Short mmCIF file of C-alpha atoms in Angstrom, two decimals:
data_model
loop_
_atom_site.label_atom_id
_atom_site.label_comp_id
_atom_site.label_asym_id
_atom_site.label_seq_id
_atom_site.Cartn_x
_atom_site.Cartn_y
_atom_site.Cartn_z
CA MET L 1247 14.81 10.12 -36.15
CA ALA L 1248 11.80 7.82 -35.43
CA LEU L 1249 12.11 4.13 -34.07
CA SER L 1250 13.40 1.98 -36.33
CA SER L 1251 11.49 0.16 -37.87
CA ILE L 1252 10.41 -3.80 -36.89
CA GLU L 1253 11.95 -5.03 -39.54
CA ASP L 1254 14.94 -3.83 -38.00
CA ALA L 1255 17.21 -6.65 -37.06
CA ARG L 1256 18.51 -5.28 -34.19
CA ARG L 1257 15.57 -4.89 -32.27
CA HIS L 1258 14.81 -8.74 -32.77
CA VAL L 1259 15.43 -11.47 -29.85
CA ARG L 1260 16.07 -13.78 -32.40
CA ILE L 1261 13.86 -17.67 -31.19
CA HIS L 1262 16.70 -20.32 -32.62
CA ALA L 1263 15.53 -24.33 -32.35
CA GLU L 1264 17.45 -25.21 -28.90
CA ARG L 1265 18.40 -22.08 -27.90
CA VAL L 1266 17.07 -17.24 -27.57
CA GLY L 1267 20.62 -15.45 -29.59
CA HIS L 1268 20.94 -12.11 -29.21
CA VAL L 1269 19.37 -11.09 -26.33
CA SER L 1270 20.65 -8.70 -24.79
CA SER L 1271 20.00 -4.68 -26.07
CA THR L 1272 22.64 -3.13 -27.98
CA ASP L 1273 21.77 0.27 -28.33
CA PHE L 1274 24.44 2.05 -25.98
CA PRO L 1275 26.95 4.73 -27.06
CA GLY L 1276 29.78 2.97 -27.90
CA TYR L 1277 28.88 -0.36 -29.62
CA TYR L 1278 27.90 0.27 -33.11
CA PRO L 1279 30.92 3.02 -33.67
CA GLY L 1280 30.47 6.44 -35.46
CA GLU L 1281 26.67 5.93 -34.29
CA ASP L 1282 25.03 8.30 -31.35
CA HIS L 1283 22.97 6.12 -28.56
CA SER L 1284 22.53 8.49 -25.84
CA TRP L 1285 20.16 9.16 -24.11
CA ASN L 1286 17.30 11.58 -25.51
CA LEU L 1287 14.69 12.31 -23.56
CA LYS L 1288 12.65 14.44 -26.34
CA TYR L 1289 13.54 11.00 -28.28
CA PHE L 1290 12.74 8.47 -25.94
CA THR L 1291 9.03 11.02 -25.64
CA LYS L 1292 8.49 10.91 -29.30
CA ASN L 1293 8.55 7.05 -29.20
CA LEU L 1294 7.22 6.00 -26.63
CA LEU L 1295 4.17 4.53 -26.89
CA VAL L 1296 1.42 3.19 -24.73
CA LYS L 1297 -1.88 1.29 -26.95
CA ILE L 1298 -3.83 0.34 -24.55
CA GLN L 1299 -5.32 -3.29 -26.38
CA ARG L 1300 -8.44 -4.33 -23.78
CA VAL L 1301 -9.62 -2.63 -20.60
CA SER L 1302 -12.52 -4.03 -17.96
CA ALA L 1303 -13.37 -4.38 -14.22
CA ARG L 1304 -10.57 -6.01 -13.79
CA SER L 1305 -7.67 -6.96 -16.02
CA CYS L 1306 -6.65 -5.14 -19.25
CA GLU L 1307 -4.26 -5.44 -21.60
CA PHE L 1308 -1.75 -2.84 -23.57
CA ASP L 1309 1.71 -2.62 -25.26
CA LEU L 1310 4.48 -0.94 -24.26
CA VAL L 1311 6.60 0.58 -27.48
CA GLY L 1312 9.82 2.42 -26.66
CA VAL L 1313 11.19 1.38 -23.38
CA ASP L 1314 14.02 -0.61 -21.81
CA ALA L 1315 13.30 -4.11 -20.35
CA SER L 1316 14.97 -3.04 -17.15
CA ILE L 1317 12.28 -0.44 -17.28
CA ALA L 1318 9.29 -2.76 -17.77
CA ASN L 1319 10.50 -6.13 -14.95
CA ALA L 1320 10.81 -2.65 -12.55
CA LEU L 1321 7.02 -2.04 -14.01
CA ARG L 1322 6.08 -5.47 -13.17
CA ARG L 1323 7.79 -6.54 -9.88
CA ILE L 1324 6.89 -3.17 -8.83
CA LEU L 1325 3.01 -3.67 -9.52
CA ILE L 1326 3.78 -7.39 -7.83
CA ALA L 1327 5.61 -6.86 -4.42
CA ASP L 1328 5.44 -2.93 -3.97
CA VAL L 1329 2.08 -1.31 -5.07
CA PRO L 1330 0.22 -1.83 -0.89
CA MET L 1331 -3.10 -3.24 -0.67
CA ILE L 1332 -4.75 -3.86 3.01
CA ALA L 1333 -5.66 -7.86 4.03
CA ILE L 1334 -5.99 -8.91 6.98
CA GLU L 1335 -3.16 -9.25 9.89
CA HIS L 1336 -4.40 -9.88 13.03
CA VAL L 1337 -7.10 -12.75 13.95
CA TYR L 1338 -8.25 -12.65 17.46
CA VAL L 1339 -10.11 -15.87 17.67
CA TRP L 1340 -12.99 -16.00 20.77
CA ASN L 1341 -14.60 -19.26 19.98
CA ASN L 1342 -13.62 -21.49 17.36
CA THR L 1343 -15.19 -24.96 17.40
CA SER L 1344 -15.41 -26.01 13.33
CA VAL L 1345 -12.32 -28.45 12.47
CA ILE L 1346 -10.02 -26.10 10.77
CA HIS L 1347 -7.56 -25.05 13.78
CA ASP L 1348 -7.09 -21.29 14.68
CA GLU L 1349 -3.54 -20.59 12.19
CA VAL L 1350 -5.14 -22.61 9.10
CA LEU L 1351 -7.80 -20.55 9.34
CA ALA L 1352 -6.13 -17.03 10.63
CA HIS L 1353 -3.99 -18.42 7.48
CA ARG L 1354 -6.90 -17.89 4.96
CA LEU L 1355 -8.16 -14.78 6.88
CA GLY L 1356 -5.61 -13.35 5.46
CA LEU L 1357 -5.97 -13.91 1.71
CA VAL L 1358 -9.00 -13.08 1.52
CA PRO L 1359 -8.78 -9.64 -0.99
CA LEU L 1360 -10.34 -6.53 -0.17
CA ASN L 1361 -12.34 -3.73 -1.13
CA VAL L 1362 -9.93 -1.30 0.62
CA ASP L 1363 -8.84 2.00 -1.05
CA PRO L 1364 -4.87 1.84 -0.25
CA SER L 1365 -4.80 6.07 -0.27
CA LEU L 1366 -8.09 6.12 2.94
CA ILE L 1367 -5.97 4.10 5.31
CA GLU L 1368 -2.38 4.71 6.36
CA MET L 1369 0.60 2.36 6.95
CA LYS L 1370 0.50 1.05 10.62
CA GLU L 1371 3.78 2.42 12.38
CA ASP L 1372 3.99 0.90 15.71
CA GLU L 1373 1.84 -1.73 17.67
CA VAL L 1374 -1.79 1.29 18.04
CA ALA L 1375 -3.80 -0.11 16.34
CA THR L 1376 -6.24 3.78 15.21
CA ASP L 1377 -9.73 3.99 13.28
CA ARG L 1378 -6.87 5.36 11.03
CA ASN L 1379 -5.08 2.02 10.10
CA THR L 1380 -6.74 -0.46 10.65
CA ILE L 1381 -10.11 -2.21 9.95
CA VAL L 1382 -12.04 -4.19 12.18
CA PHE L 1383 -14.00 -7.33 10.89
CA ARG L 1384 -15.91 -9.45 12.96
CA LEU L 1385 -16.85 -12.80 11.65
CA HIS L 1386 -19.82 -14.93 13.87
CA VAL L 1387 -21.30 -18.12 12.37
CA ALA L 1388 -23.02 -20.76 14.61
CA CYS L 1389 -23.79 -23.40 12.33
CA GLY L 1390 -28.42 -25.49 12.87
CA ARG L 1391 -29.75 -28.24 11.99
CA ASN L 1392 -32.20 -27.22 9.44
CA LYS L 1393 -35.59 -28.40 10.37
CA ASP L 1394 -37.40 -27.27 7.50
CA ALA L 1395 -35.57 -30.16 5.29
CA ALA L 1396 -36.36 -33.10 3.09
CA LYS L 1397 -35.82 -36.26 5.06
CA GLY L 1398 -33.68 -38.22 3.97
CA GLU L 1399 -31.76 -34.55 1.94
CA THR L 1400 -27.91 -35.20 1.37
CA VAL L 1401 -27.11 -31.87 0.39
CA PRO L 1402 -25.43 -30.32 3.16
CA GLN L 1403 -26.44 -26.40 3.07
CA LYS L 1404 -29.85 -27.59 2.73
CA MET L 1405 -30.01 -30.37 5.35
CA TYR L 1406 -27.84 -27.75 8.26
CA ILE L 1407 -28.05 -23.69 8.45
CA ASN L 1408 -25.06 -21.74 8.57
CA SER L 1409 -23.20 -25.45 6.78
CA ASP L 1410 -19.60 -23.19 4.49
CA VAL L 1411 -18.50 -19.94 6.01
CA LEU L 1412 -18.23 -18.05 2.99
CA SER L 1413 -16.02 -14.47 2.51
CA SER L 1414 -19.57 -12.84 2.47
CA GLN L 1415 -20.06 -13.46 6.86
CA LEU L 1416 -17.32 -10.93 7.44
CA GLU L 1417 -19.10 -8.09 8.30
CA TRP L 1418 -17.40 -4.74 9.13
CA GLN L 1419 -16.99 -2.60 12.18
CA PRO L 1420 -16.65 0.79 11.53
CA ALA L 1421 -14.62 3.28 13.46
CA GLY L 1422 -14.25 6.38 15.14
CA GLU L 1423 -14.30 8.54 11.53
CA GLN L 1424 -14.18 5.67 8.86
CA GLU L 1425 -17.95 5.57 9.07
CA ALA L 1426 -17.62 8.70 7.17
CA ILE L 1427 -14.39 7.94 4.69
CA PHE L 1428 -16.28 4.40 2.73
CA GLN L 1429 -19.56 5.52 3.33
CA ASP L 1430 -19.47 4.85 -0.64
CA ASN L 1431 -17.71 2.20 -1.01
CA PRO L 1432 -17.89 -0.05 2.35
CA PRO L 1433 -14.98 -2.06 3.12
CA ALA L 1434 -15.91 -5.86 2.29
CA PRO L 1435 -14.44 -8.45 0.30
CA THR L 1436 -14.23 -8.34 -3.54
CA ASN L 1437 -15.32 -11.45 -4.02
CA PRO L 1438 -18.47 -12.78 -1.46
CA ASN L 1439 -18.27 -16.32 -2.68
CA ILE L 1440 -15.11 -17.57 -0.72
CA LEU L 1441 -15.09 -20.60 1.03
CA LEU L 1442 -13.46 -19.69 4.10
CA ALA L 1443 -14.37 -22.89 6.33
CA LYS L 1444 -17.40 -26.46 6.55
CA LEU L 1445 -19.15 -26.40 9.82
CA ARG L 1446 -21.54 -28.97 11.15
CA PRO L 1447 -24.02 -28.75 14.07
CA GLY L 1448 -22.91 -27.15 16.91
CA GLN L 1449 -19.44 -25.45 16.05
CA GLU L 1450 -18.70 -21.97 15.76
CA ILE L 1451 -16.48 -19.55 15.34
CA GLU L 1452 -15.64 -16.18 16.73
CA MET L 1453 -13.60 -13.48 16.16
CA ASP L 1454 -12.68 -10.55 15.51
CA LEU L 1455 -10.01 -8.77 12.34
CA HIS L 1456 -7.59 -6.63 11.98
CA ALA L 1457 -6.93 -5.49 8.05
CA ILE L 1458 -4.07 -3.56 8.01
CA LYS L 1459 -1.77 -2.30 4.39
CA GLY L 1460 1.40 -3.44 4.03
CA ILE L 1461 3.01 -4.62 0.19
CA GLY L 1462 3.43 -7.85 -1.31
CA SER L 1463 7.20 -7.95 -0.55
CA GLU L 1464 6.30 -8.56 2.94
CA HIS L 1465 3.58 -11.33 1.83
CA ALA L 1466 1.49 -12.73 -0.61
CA LYS L 1467 -1.55 -11.61 0.66
CA TRP L 1468 -0.46 -8.23 -0.23
CA SER L 1469 -0.28 -8.28 -3.88
CA PRO L 1470 -2.69 -6.00 -5.26
CA VAL L 1471 -2.24 -8.44 -8.69
CA ALA L 1472 -3.68 -12.05 -9.20
CA THR L 1473 -0.63 -11.70 -11.79
CA ALA L 1474 0.83 -9.07 -14.07
CA SER L 1475 3.03 -10.49 -16.57
CA TYR L 1476 4.16 -9.57 -20.33
CA ARG L 1477 5.04 -11.00 -23.15
CA LEU L 1478 7.52 -9.51 -25.63
CA HIS L 1479 6.34 -9.23 -29.40
CA PRO L 1480 6.85 -12.26 -31.61
CA HIS L 1481 8.00 -11.97 -35.02
CA ILE L 1482 7.81 -14.14 -37.89
CA ARG L 1483 9.96 -13.16 -41.07
CA ILE L 1484 9.07 -16.09 -43.81
CA THR L 1485 12.19 -16.01 -45.89
CA GLY L 1486 12.05 -19.16 -48.30
CA HIS L 1487 9.08 -20.55 -50.56
CA ILE L 1488 6.92 -23.01 -49.59
CA ALA L 1489 5.33 -25.69 -51.24
CA PRO L 1490 1.52 -24.98 -51.50
CA PRO L 1491 0.53 -28.52 -51.21
CA SER L 1492 2.93 -28.30 -47.58
CA ILE L 1493 0.63 -24.62 -46.87
CA PRO L 1494 -1.27 -26.64 -44.61
CA LYS L 1495 1.07 -28.12 -42.90
CA PHE L 1496 2.69 -25.03 -42.68
CA VAL L 1497 0.17 -23.02 -40.98
CA SER L 1498 -1.12 -25.83 -38.48
CA CYS L 1499 2.55 -25.52 -37.48
CA PHE L 1500 1.75 -21.75 -35.65
CA SER L 1501 -0.78 -20.86 -33.82
CA PRO L 1502 -4.04 -20.64 -34.93
CA GLY L 1503 -4.74 -18.05 -37.33
CA VAL L 1504 -0.71 -16.45 -37.22
CA ILE L 1505 -0.12 -18.03 -40.99
CA GLY L 1506 -3.36 -17.26 -43.60
CA VAL L 1507 -2.46 -18.14 -47.36
CA ARG L 1508 -3.47 -15.41 -50.34
CA THR L 1509 -2.98 -16.46 -53.54
CA ASN L 1510 0.50 -13.63 -54.81
CA ALA L 1511 1.10 -12.61 -59.05
CA GLN L 1512 1.77 -16.18 -59.87
CA GLY L 1513 -1.93 -16.97 -59.55
CA ARG L 1514 0.04 -19.11 -57.16
CA ASP L 1515 -0.96 -20.00 -53.30
CA GLU L 1516 1.60 -18.85 -50.69
CA PRO L 1517 1.48 -18.39 -47.18
CA TYR L 1518 2.20 -15.05 -45.00
CA VAL L 1519 2.50 -13.80 -41.51
CA ALA L 1520 -1.74 -11.77 -40.95
CA ALA L 1521 -0.99 -11.74 -37.75
CA ALA L 1522 2.45 -12.75 -35.35
CA ARG L 1523 0.16 -10.64 -32.44
CA GLN L 1524 -0.71 -14.50 -31.62
CA GLU L 1525 1.80 -16.64 -31.85
CA GLY L 1526 2.78 -18.50 -28.88
CA MET L 1527 6.73 -19.86 -30.42
CA SER L 1528 6.45 -23.22 -29.50
CA ARG L 1529 8.81 -23.33 -32.14
CA GLU L 1530 6.93 -26.52 -34.28
CA VAL L 1531 8.19 -25.15 -37.95
CA LEU L 1532 11.69 -25.62 -36.77
CA ARG L 1533 10.60 -29.43 -36.01
CA HIS L 1534 10.57 -29.73 -39.24
CA GLU L 1535 13.12 -30.50 -42.02
CA GLU L 1536 11.35 -29.23 -44.83
CA PHE L 1537 10.53 -25.60 -43.30
CA ARG L 1538 13.48 -24.75 -41.11
CA ASP L 1539 15.59 -22.44 -43.58
CA LYS L 1540 12.93 -20.94 -44.43
CA VAL L 1541 11.86 -18.70 -41.56
CA GLU L 1542 12.57 -17.12 -39.14
CA LEU L 1543 11.59 -16.45 -35.46
CA SER L 1544 12.18 -14.15 -32.68
CA ARG L 1545 10.42 -11.57 -30.62
CA ILE L 1546 10.90 -7.83 -30.15
CA ARG L 1547 12.58 -6.50 -28.13
CA ASP L 1548 11.79 -3.01 -26.93
CA TRP L 1549 7.72 -3.99 -28.11
CA PHE L 1550 6.18 -5.24 -24.82
CA ILE L 1551 2.43 -7.01 -23.77
CA PHE L 1552 1.03 -6.18 -20.69
CA ASN L 1553 -1.62 -8.84 -18.88
CA ILE L 1554 -2.50 -7.38 -15.78
CA GLN L 1555 -6.07 -8.75 -13.63
CA SER L 1556 -6.35 -6.52 -10.64
CA GLU L 1557 -6.93 -8.77 -7.92
CA GLY L 1558 -9.88 -5.71 -5.48
CA PRO L 1559 -9.17 -2.54 -4.95
CA TYR L 1560 -7.55 -0.70 -7.77
CA ALA L 1561 -8.55 -0.16 -11.46
CA PRO L 1562 -5.98 -1.55 -13.86
CA GLU L 1563 -5.57 1.54 -14.82
CA ARG L 1564 -5.22 3.57 -11.82
CA LEU L 1565 -2.46 0.16 -11.07
CA LEU L 1566 0.10 1.70 -12.97
CA VAL L 1567 0.01 5.35 -12.09
CA GLU L 1568 0.17 3.77 -8.37
CA ALA L 1569 3.02 1.73 -9.52
CA ILE L 1570 4.76 4.70 -11.88
CA SER L 1571 4.52 6.83 -8.33
CA VAL L 1572 5.97 3.83 -6.77
CA MET L 1573 9.28 3.96 -9.21
CA ARG L 1574 9.60 7.10 -8.91
CA ASP L 1575 9.67 7.20 -5.07
CA LYS L 1576 12.56 4.73 -5.67
CA ILE L 1577 14.30 6.92 -7.66
CA SER L 1578 14.22 9.67 -5.48
CA VAL L 1579 15.15 8.52 -3.10
CA VAL L 1580 19.28 7.21 -4.54
CA ARG L 1581 18.96 10.25 -6.57
CA ARG L 1582 18.89 12.58 -3.47
CA ALA L 1583 21.94 9.93 -1.61
CA ALA L 1584 23.79 10.36 -4.85
CA ALA L 1585 23.09 14.67 -4.96
CA ALA L 1586 23.64 14.94 -0.86
CA LEU L 1587 26.87 12.42 -1.55
CA GLU L 1588 27.93 14.77 -3.72
CA VAL L 1589 27.69 17.58 -2.42
CA GLY L 1590 29.39 16.05 0.85
CA THR L 1591 26.39 15.92 3.30
CA GLU L 1592 24.66 13.29 5.02
CA VAL L 1593 20.97 13.01 3.90
CA ASP L 1594 19.07 12.01 5.99
CA ILE L 1595 16.90 9.18 4.08
CA ASP L 1596 14.02 7.29 5.27
CA MET L 1597 13.27 4.35 2.47
CA GLY L 1598 11.06 2.23 4.96
CA MET F 801 13.13 -20.73 11.61
CA ASN F 802 16.10 -18.81 10.61
CA ALA F 803 14.55 -16.97 8.16
CA PRO F 804 15.06 -13.40 9.04
CA ASN F 805 12.03 -11.02 8.54
CA ARG F 806 11.22 -10.08 5.96
CA HIS F 807 10.86 -6.90 6.58
CA GLU F 808 14.30 -6.54 6.68
CA LEU F 809 13.83 -7.50 3.17
CA PHE F 810 12.78 -3.64 2.02
CA VAL F 811 13.47 -0.74 5.71
CA LEU F 812 16.72 0.14 5.92
CA GLU F 813 17.63 -0.80 9.57
CA ASP F 814 18.07 2.87 12.86
CA GLY F 815 21.62 4.78 11.43
CA GLU F 816 22.22 2.90 8.79
CA LYS F 817 22.66 4.34 5.63
CA GLY F 818 21.23 3.95 2.69
CA VAL F 819 24.36 5.00 0.05
CA GLU F 820 27.47 3.89 0.41
CA VAL F 821 30.33 4.47 -2.32
CA ILE F 822 33.36 3.13 -2.46
CA GLU F 823 36.41 5.13 -4.71
CA ASP F 824 38.27 2.49 -6.38
CA THR F 825 42.16 3.13 -6.21
CA LYS F 826 43.04 1.40 -8.76
CA ILE F 827 41.48 2.38 -11.50
CA PRO F 828 40.62 6.34 -12.74
CA ASN F 829 37.14 7.51 -12.76
CA ALA F 830 35.90 4.71 -11.02
CA ALA F 831 33.36 3.95 -7.83
CA THR F 832 31.68 1.23 -6.38
CA ILE F 833 28.24 2.01 -4.91
CA LYS F 834 26.43 0.23 -3.01
CA ILE F 835 22.65 0.77 -2.25
CA PHE F 836 20.83 -1.56 0.60
CA LYS F 837 17.80 -2.46 1.16
CA GLN F 838 16.62 -2.54 -2.51
CA ASP F 839 16.85 -4.94 -5.05
CA HIS F 840 16.56 -5.73 -9.19
CA THR F 841 14.14 -3.74 -9.59
CA LEU F 842 16.31 -0.08 -8.84
CA GLY F 843 19.58 -1.61 -9.61
CA ASN F 844 18.44 -3.05 -13.10
CA MET F 845 16.82 0.42 -14.00
CA LEU F 846 20.00 2.44 -12.85
CA ARG F 847 22.59 -0.12 -14.65
CA SER F 848 20.98 0.46 -18.51
CA GLN F 849 19.94 4.44 -17.52
CA LEU F 850 24.54 4.72 -17.06
CA LEU F 851 24.89 2.59 -20.57
CA ALA F 852 23.20 5.50 -22.28
CA THR F 853 25.36 8.34 -20.87
CA PRO F 854 27.81 8.88 -22.73
CA SER F 855 30.93 9.62 -20.64
CA ILE F 856 29.91 6.84 -18.85
CA LEU F 857 33.06 4.15 -19.79
CA PHE F 858 31.38 1.63 -17.41
CA ALA F 859 28.51 0.46 -15.94
CA GLY F 860 27.37 -2.79 -14.20
CA TYR F 861 25.45 -3.85 -10.81
CA LYS F 862 24.91 -6.94 -9.76
CA VAL F 863 22.95 -8.40 -6.03
CA PRO F 864 26.45 -10.73 -4.42
CA HIS F 865 23.77 -13.21 -2.42
CA PRO F 866 20.05 -13.49 -2.76
CA LEU F 867 19.94 -13.87 1.28
CA GLU F 868 20.50 -9.93 1.65
CA PRO F 869 19.47 -7.22 0.20
CA TYR F 870 21.72 -4.65 -1.27
CA PHE F 871 23.33 -4.26 -5.26
CA ILE F 872 26.47 -3.21 -5.45
CA LEU F 873 27.00 -0.73 -8.98
CA LYS F 874 29.75 0.00 -10.29
CA ILE F 875 30.51 2.52 -12.15
CA GLN F 876 33.20 3.90 -14.53
CA THR F 877 33.52 7.73 -16.24
CA ASP F 878 36.20 8.67 -18.77
CA GLY F 879 36.91 12.01 -16.57
CA SER F 880 34.46 13.99 -17.75
CA ILE F 881 32.48 13.98 -14.47
CA THR F 882 32.52 12.71 -11.51
CA PRO F 883 30.70 7.92 -10.96
CA THR F 884 27.62 10.00 -8.18
CA GLU F 885 27.47 12.97 -10.63
CA ALA F 886 27.00 10.58 -12.91
CA LEU F 887 24.43 8.24 -11.04
CA GLU F 888 22.65 11.62 -9.72
CA GLN F 889 23.00 12.54 -14.19
CA ALA F 890 21.06 8.84 -14.55
CA GLY F 891 18.50 9.45 -11.42
CA ASN F 892 17.81 12.59 -13.10
CA SER F 893 17.08 10.74 -16.44
CA LEU F 894 15.10 8.55 -15.34
CA LEU F 895 12.43 10.48 -12.96
CA LYS F 896 12.20 12.54 -16.63
CA LEU F 897 11.28 8.81 -18.38
CA ILE F 898 9.11 8.25 -15.78
CA SER F 899 7.31 11.17 -15.77
CA ASP F 900 6.55 10.50 -19.28
CA LEU F 901 5.50 7.29 -18.89
CA GLN F 902 2.39 8.22 -16.01
CA ALA F 903 1.42 10.86 -18.47
CA LYS F 904 0.90 8.20 -21.44
CA PHE F 905 -1.04 6.49 -19.40
CA LYS F 906 -2.87 8.46 -17.95
CA ALA F 907 -3.64 9.99 -21.50
CA GLU F 908 -4.57 6.29 -22.35
CA PHE F 909 -6.75 5.59 -20.25
CA SER F 910 -8.37 8.81 -20.10
CA TYR F 911 -9.14 8.99 -23.70
CA LYS F 912 -10.60 5.76 -23.58
CA ASP F 913 -13.06 6.68 -20.56
CA VAL F 914 -13.59 9.99 -22.18
CA GLU F 915 -14.45 6.87 -26.20
CA GLY F 916 -16.60 4.32 -23.45
CA ALA F 917 -19.00 8.00 -22.06
CA ASP F 918 -20.44 8.67 -25.12
CA GLY F 919 -21.38 5.71 -26.63
CA MET F 920 -21.54 3.05 -23.66
CA GLN F 921 -24.90 0.38 -23.38
CA GLU F 922 -25.96 0.33 -19.33
CA ASP F 923 -24.24 -2.47 -18.16
CA PRO F 924 -25.91 -5.34 -18.68
CA TYR F 925 -24.77 -6.89 -15.78
CA GLY F 926 -26.29 -4.26 -13.63
CA THR F 927 -23.57 -2.44 -10.81
CA LEU F 928 -20.95 -4.10 -10.13
CA GLN F 929 -19.40 -4.66 -6.59
CA GLY F 930 -16.88 -2.28 -4.36
CA GLY F 931 -14.30 -0.89 -6.06
CA VAL F 932 -12.31 2.18 -6.33
CA GLY F 933 -12.84 2.81 -10.51
CA ALA F 934 -15.27 -0.37 -10.71
CA THR F 935 -17.81 3.08 -11.65
CA SER F 936 -15.70 4.18 -14.49
CA ALA F 937 -18.43 4.56 -17.71
CA TRP F 938 -14.79 2.17 -19.59
CA ALA F 939 -13.85 0.12 -17.21
CA ALA F 940 -17.89 -0.95 -17.51
CA SER F 941 -18.45 -2.25 -19.93
CA VAL F 942 -16.16 -5.13 -21.39
CA ARG F 943 -15.79 -8.06 -19.13
CA ASP F 944 -14.41 -11.29 -18.95
CA TYR F 945 -12.58 -14.39 -17.70
CA ALA F 946 -10.87 -12.62 -14.88
CA ASP F 947 -14.27 -10.33 -13.97
CA TYR F 948 -15.83 -13.13 -12.34
CA THR F 949 -18.18 -10.93 -10.00
#
């Protein structure tokens, strides 16, 4: 038996003018007498739908249909906070005569996204920095006057050499085996144009930067996504008759392209829902007396439109796979503990 | 100043057990399970999976206080299985569900790769900087506002 159609009212989260109704899912056993909603892997597999709408080098948008909200939310939370990434953590300052304070500059450096594949680096467990768990960069920039600049020049980039410290000036210092491991893809910031500091002649910055692996829960710099979000697919139902003179106003109440106009069998114009997906659910239509009871706005509870913008090392498709393996680790920890409780033995769990 | 270390949110301390069970003496077949150093990510998933099990009478979770990193799962069954067994089953179902999801993701994205490799033109912006997987055929041919390099 296939998933019920999108018209099925049980799948709708109803959107009224001032509130949202029918929010929680009701398809669990015992809610509807006589119906069996117990979880069934075959049924779930048949109804699960993943459809990619758009993929680019950095971002992707895809539809996930047929999962519960808790799973979609867990996926989103894990993408933001639990998938590991490499970022600068320790900054050893040899010389900083710029106007930016050490700690402020260190903070900015930490937030620079690096393109290092986290699966090639281990988590740093203790205080020892080895070539397996640390990537070392060096930043050495000194600003001087540009002797060839025209007299009366006012643009600082032309008047001075190195007046802007950009992320492209971070130099990777390979250590040990890193030279071989990172041959094809030397560690560098993903975006070379990030402005870190501004200098004037006589000012110099010299520092060693150690980058380590971490997760977003510890600090946002280790979050691999610029953001990961989802929205529920909108659903619009036109239940009443809209008089042709007020059709343009009706169409303008929705986002552009959502409502189309066609000629029906009687030869009169009637509005129809052309593309509910683009609707922003501004509920403008519910503000007008004449349309208020002719339209039903809702969202489909298990149709998630995900939008993931990857920050650095992971391609969007790989991010999802990594998120799922993190999810699997989390669940298996608890499952093993539950199994041990059953048997009565102690289990050494490492949730770190 | 008084903020605890961030890693205490998800790393178990030495000797700290991850899961504790408190049997409920007043209600038959009920248990309260306390899971440490986990948050809504796991709790909500377990709760919704437990709810879909037919022999469960009650399943709920809460994070008692956001400053304390643990959640409580209350389970009551109708007697055919014990609460801890129900939790284990829910865990197993979730793992199967997730493998399914992963298989679908991989299938969907690899199909895109194959399609891209067949009829793709030269990437007009040249090779993209760094990034693992950025060299895959499909990934390089479409650019949007998030591709700033």
